[in-house]
PDB file of C-alpha atoms in Angstrom:
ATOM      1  CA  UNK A 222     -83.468  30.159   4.180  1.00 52.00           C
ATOM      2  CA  UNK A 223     -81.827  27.427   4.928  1.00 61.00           C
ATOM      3  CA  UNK A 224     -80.953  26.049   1.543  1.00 57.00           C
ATOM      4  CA  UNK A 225     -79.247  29.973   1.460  1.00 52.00           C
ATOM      5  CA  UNK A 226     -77.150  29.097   4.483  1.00 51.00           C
ATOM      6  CA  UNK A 227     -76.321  25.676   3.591  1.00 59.00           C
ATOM      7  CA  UNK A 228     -74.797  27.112   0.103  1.00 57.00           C
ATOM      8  CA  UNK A 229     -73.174  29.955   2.618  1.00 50.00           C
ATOM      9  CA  UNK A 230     -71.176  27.044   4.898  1.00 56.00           C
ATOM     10  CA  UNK A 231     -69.904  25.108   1.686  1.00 51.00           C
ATOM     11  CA  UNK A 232     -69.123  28.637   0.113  1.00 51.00           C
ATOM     12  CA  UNK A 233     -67.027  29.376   3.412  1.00 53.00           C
ATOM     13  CA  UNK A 234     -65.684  25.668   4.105  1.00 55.00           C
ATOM     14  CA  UNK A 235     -64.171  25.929   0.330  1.00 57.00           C
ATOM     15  CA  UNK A 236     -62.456  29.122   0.815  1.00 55.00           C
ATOM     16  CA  UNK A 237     -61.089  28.216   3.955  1.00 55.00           C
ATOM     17  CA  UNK A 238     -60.168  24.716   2.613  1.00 52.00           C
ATOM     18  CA  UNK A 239     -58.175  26.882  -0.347  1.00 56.00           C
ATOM     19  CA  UNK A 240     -56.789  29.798   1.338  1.00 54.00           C
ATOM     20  CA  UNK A 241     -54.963  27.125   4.174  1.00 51.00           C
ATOM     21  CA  UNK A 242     -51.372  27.484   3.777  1.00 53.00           C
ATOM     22  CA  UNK A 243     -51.157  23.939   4.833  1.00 50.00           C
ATOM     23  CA  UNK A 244     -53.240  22.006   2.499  1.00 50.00           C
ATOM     24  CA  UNK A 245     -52.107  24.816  -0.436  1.00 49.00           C
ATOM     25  CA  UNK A 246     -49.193  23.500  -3.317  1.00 51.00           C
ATOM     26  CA  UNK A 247     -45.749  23.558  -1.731  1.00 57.00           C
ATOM     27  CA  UNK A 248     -43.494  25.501  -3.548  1.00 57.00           C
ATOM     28  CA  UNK A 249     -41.268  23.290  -5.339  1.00 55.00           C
ATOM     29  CA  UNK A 250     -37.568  22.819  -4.193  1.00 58.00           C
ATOM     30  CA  UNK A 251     -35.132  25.362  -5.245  1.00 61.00           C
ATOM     31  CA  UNK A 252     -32.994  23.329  -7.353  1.00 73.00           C
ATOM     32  CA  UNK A 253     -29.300  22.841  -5.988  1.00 85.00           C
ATOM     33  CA  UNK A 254     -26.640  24.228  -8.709  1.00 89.00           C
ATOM     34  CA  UNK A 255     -24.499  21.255 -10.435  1.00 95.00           C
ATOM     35  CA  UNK A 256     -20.955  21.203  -8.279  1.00 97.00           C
ATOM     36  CA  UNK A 257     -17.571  19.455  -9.245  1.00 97.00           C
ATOM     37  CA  UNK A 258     -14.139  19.138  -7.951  1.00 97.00           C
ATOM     38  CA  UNK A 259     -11.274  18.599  -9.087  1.00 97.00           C
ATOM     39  CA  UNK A 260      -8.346  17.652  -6.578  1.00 96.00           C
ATOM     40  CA  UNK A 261      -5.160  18.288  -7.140  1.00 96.00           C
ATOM     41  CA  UNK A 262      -2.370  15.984  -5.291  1.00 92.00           C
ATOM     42  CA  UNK A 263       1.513  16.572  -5.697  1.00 85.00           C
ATOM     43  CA  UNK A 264       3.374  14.031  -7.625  1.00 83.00           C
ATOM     44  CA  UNK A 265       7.231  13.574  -9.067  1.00 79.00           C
ATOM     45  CA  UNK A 266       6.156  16.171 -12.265  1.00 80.00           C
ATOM     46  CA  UNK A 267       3.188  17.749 -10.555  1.00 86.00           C
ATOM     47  CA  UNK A 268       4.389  20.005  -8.241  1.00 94.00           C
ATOM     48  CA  UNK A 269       1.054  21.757  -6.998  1.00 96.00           C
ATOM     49  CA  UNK A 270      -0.916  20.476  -4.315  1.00 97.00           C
ATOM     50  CA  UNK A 271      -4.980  21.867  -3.871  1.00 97.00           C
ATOM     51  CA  UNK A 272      -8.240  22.095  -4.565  1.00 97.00           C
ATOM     52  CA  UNK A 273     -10.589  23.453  -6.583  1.00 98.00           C
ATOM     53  CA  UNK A 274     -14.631  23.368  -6.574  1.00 98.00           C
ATOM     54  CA  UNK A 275     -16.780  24.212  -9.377  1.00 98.00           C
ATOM     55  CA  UNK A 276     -20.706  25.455  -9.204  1.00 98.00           C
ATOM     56  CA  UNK A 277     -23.212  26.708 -11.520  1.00 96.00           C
ATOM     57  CA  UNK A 278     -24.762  29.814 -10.993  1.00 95.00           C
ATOM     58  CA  UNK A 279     -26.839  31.778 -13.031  1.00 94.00           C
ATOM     59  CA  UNK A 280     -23.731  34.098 -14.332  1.00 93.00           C
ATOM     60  CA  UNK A 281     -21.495  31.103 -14.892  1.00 96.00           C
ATOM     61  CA  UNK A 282     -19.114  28.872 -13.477  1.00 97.00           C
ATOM     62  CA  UNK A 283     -18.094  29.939  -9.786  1.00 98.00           C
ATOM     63  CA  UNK A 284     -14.529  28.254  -8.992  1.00 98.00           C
ATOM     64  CA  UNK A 285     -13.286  28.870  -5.419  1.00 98.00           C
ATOM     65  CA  UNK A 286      -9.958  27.031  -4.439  1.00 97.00           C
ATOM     66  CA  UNK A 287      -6.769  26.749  -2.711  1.00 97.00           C
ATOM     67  CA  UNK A 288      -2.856  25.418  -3.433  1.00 97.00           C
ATOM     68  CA  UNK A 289      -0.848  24.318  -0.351  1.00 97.00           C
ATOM     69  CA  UNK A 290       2.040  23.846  -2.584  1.00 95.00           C
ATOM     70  CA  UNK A 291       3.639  24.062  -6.287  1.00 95.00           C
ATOM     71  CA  UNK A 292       3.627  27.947  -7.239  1.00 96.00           C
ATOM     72  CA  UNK A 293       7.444  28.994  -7.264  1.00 94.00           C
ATOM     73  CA  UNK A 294       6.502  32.510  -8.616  1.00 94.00           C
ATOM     74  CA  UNK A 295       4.211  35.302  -6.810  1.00 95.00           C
ATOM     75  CA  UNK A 296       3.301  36.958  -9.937  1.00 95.00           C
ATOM     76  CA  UNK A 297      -0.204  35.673 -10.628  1.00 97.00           C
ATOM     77  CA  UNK A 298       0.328  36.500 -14.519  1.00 96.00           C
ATOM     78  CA  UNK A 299       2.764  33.329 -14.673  1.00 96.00           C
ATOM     79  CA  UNK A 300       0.148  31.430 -14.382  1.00 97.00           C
ATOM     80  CA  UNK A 301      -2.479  30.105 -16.596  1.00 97.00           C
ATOM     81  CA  UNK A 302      -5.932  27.870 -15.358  1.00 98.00           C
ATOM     82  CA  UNK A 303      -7.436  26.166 -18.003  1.00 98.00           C
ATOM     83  CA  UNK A 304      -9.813  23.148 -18.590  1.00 98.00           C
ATOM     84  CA  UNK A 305      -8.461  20.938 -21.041  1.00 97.00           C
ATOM     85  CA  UNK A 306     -10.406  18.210 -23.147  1.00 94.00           C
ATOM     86  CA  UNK A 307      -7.390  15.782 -24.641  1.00 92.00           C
ATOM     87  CA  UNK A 308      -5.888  18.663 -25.654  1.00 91.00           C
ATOM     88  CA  UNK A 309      -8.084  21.183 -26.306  1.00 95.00           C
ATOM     89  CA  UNK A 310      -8.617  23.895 -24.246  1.00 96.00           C
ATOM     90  CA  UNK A 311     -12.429  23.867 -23.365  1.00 96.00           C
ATOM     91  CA  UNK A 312     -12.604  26.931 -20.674  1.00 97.00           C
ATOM     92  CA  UNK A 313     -10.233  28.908 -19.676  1.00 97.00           C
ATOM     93  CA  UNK A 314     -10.216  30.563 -16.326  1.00 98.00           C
ATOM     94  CA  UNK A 315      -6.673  32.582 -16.699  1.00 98.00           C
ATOM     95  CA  UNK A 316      -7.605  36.250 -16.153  1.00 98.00           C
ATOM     96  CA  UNK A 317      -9.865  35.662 -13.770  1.00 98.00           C
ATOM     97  CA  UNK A 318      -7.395  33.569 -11.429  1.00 98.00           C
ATOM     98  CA  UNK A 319      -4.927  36.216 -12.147  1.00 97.00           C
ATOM     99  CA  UNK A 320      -7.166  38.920 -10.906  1.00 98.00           C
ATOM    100  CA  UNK A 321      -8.063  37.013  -7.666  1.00 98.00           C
ATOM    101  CA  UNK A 322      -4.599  34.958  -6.901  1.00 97.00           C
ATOM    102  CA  UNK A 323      -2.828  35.961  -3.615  1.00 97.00           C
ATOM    103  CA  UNK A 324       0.396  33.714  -3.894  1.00 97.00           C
ATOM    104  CA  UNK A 325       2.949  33.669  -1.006  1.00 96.00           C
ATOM    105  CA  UNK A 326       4.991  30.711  -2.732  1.00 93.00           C
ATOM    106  CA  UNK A 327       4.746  28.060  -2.593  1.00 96.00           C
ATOM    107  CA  UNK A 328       1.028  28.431  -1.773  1.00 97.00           C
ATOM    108  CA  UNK A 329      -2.101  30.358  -3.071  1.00 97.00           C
ATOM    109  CA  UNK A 330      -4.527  31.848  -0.214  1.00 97.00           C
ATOM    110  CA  UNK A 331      -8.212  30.492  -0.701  1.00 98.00           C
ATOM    111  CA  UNK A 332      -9.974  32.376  -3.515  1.00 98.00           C
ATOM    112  CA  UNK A 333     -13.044  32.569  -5.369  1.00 98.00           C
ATOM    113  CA  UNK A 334     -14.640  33.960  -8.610  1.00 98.00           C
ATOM    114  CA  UNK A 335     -17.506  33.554 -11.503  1.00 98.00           C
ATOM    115  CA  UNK A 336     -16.021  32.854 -14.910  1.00 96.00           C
ATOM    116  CA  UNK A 337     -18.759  33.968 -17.413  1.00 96.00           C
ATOM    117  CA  UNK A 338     -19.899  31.548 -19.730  1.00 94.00           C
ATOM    118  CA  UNK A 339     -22.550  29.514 -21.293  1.00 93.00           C
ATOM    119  CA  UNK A 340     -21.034  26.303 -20.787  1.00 93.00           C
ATOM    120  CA  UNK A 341     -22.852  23.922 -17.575  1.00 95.00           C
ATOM    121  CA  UNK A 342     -20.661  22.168 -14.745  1.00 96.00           C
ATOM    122  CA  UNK A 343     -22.071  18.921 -16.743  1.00 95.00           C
ATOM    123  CA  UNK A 344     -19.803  19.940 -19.877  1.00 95.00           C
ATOM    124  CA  UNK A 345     -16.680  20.212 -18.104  1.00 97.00           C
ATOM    125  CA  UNK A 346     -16.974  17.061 -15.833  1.00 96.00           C
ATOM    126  CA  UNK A 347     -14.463  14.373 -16.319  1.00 96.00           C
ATOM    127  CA  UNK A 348     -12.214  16.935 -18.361  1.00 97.00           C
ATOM    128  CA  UNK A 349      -8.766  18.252 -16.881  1.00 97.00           C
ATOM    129  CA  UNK A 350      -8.340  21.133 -14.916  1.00 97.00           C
ATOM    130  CA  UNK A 351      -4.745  21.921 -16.256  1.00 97.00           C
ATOM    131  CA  UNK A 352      -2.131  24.583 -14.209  1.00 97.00           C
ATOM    132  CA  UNK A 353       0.431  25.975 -16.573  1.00 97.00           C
ATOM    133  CA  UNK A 354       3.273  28.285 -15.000  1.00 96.00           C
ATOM    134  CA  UNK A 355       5.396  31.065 -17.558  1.00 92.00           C
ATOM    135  CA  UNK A 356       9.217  29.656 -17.041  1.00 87.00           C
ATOM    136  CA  UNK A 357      12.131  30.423 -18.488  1.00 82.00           C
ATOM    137  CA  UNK A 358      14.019  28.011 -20.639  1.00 80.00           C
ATOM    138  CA  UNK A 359      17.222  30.381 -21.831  1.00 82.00           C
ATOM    139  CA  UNK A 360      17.832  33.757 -22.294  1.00 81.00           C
ATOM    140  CA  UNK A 361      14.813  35.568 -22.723  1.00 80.00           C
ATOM    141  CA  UNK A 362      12.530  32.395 -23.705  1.00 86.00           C
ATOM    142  CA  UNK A 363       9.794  31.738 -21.918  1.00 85.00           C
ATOM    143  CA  UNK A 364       7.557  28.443 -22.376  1.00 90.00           C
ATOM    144  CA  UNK A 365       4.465  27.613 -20.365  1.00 91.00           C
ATOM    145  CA  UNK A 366       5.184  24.320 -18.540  1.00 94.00           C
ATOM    146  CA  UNK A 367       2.278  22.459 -17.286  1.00 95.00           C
ATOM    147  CA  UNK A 368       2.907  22.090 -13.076  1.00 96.00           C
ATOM    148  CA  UNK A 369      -0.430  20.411 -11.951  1.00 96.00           C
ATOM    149  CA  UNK A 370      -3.154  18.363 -13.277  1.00 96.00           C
ATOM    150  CA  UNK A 371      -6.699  16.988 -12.009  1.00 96.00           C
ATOM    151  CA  UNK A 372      -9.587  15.294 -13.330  1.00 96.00           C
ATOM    152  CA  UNK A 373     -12.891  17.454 -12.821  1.00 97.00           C
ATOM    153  CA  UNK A 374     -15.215  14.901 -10.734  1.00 97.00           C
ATOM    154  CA  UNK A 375     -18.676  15.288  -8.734  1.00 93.00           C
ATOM    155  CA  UNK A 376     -18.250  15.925  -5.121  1.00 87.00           C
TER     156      UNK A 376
END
């Protein structure tokens, strides 16, 4: 018999040993979503002043911003958002800036929204975050003039 309850103790010691949430495997970290920013700061030819934060997320890209200064027009569809590599346009985040843009010129109200795509915050780090306003030129032309630019950066 006691052999039996010797066998009994280690049985119980083990499965109290292994059922301890404090001696169990931690859960591992959540791992924190890849973040840029790209800051915006008026110049002579740059009129728009802001900023602009990019994270991953499972959907895509999630940019949330805001623009103290540089929109002259309160029609969001003047405006184009795109991220430029030389001069290539890598991602662009028009239509959904449109959809979301509350402009009182000269500034745009905080705003945020997830631009669906495949591409990581990694592939559009150190490229240009390019804002291109609809002006017109003469008569009925219309030419998209580029009014702010900023270098996509970790935070």
């Amino acid at each position: 018999m006691p052999k039996l309850l010797s066998i009994a103790t280690v049985l119980l010691a083990t499965a109290a040993l292994t059922a301890s949430p404090a001696l169990a495997d931690p859960e591992p970290p959540a791992a924190t979503p890849a973040k840029a920013t790209a800051d915006f700061r008026e110049a002579v030819f740059t009129p728009v002043d802001g900023v602009l934060d990019f994270e991953e997320t499972t959907d895509g890209i999630k940019v949330a911003g805001t623009f103290q200064k540089g929109f002259a027009s309160e029609l969001p569809s003047d405006y184009q958002l795109v991220v430029l590599d030389g001069a290539e346009v890598v991602l662009d985040l028009s239509k959904d800036f449109q959809k979301v843009a509350e402009i009182e010129a000269p500034e745009v109200a905080e705003f945020e929204f997830v631009t669906k795509t495949k591409q990581k915050v990694a592939d559009i780090r150190n490229e240009d975050v390019v804002v291109r306003q609809l002006v017109n030129v003469a008569a009925g032309i219309k030419v998209q003039a580029e009014i702010g630019r900023a270098k996509i950066e970790k935070p």
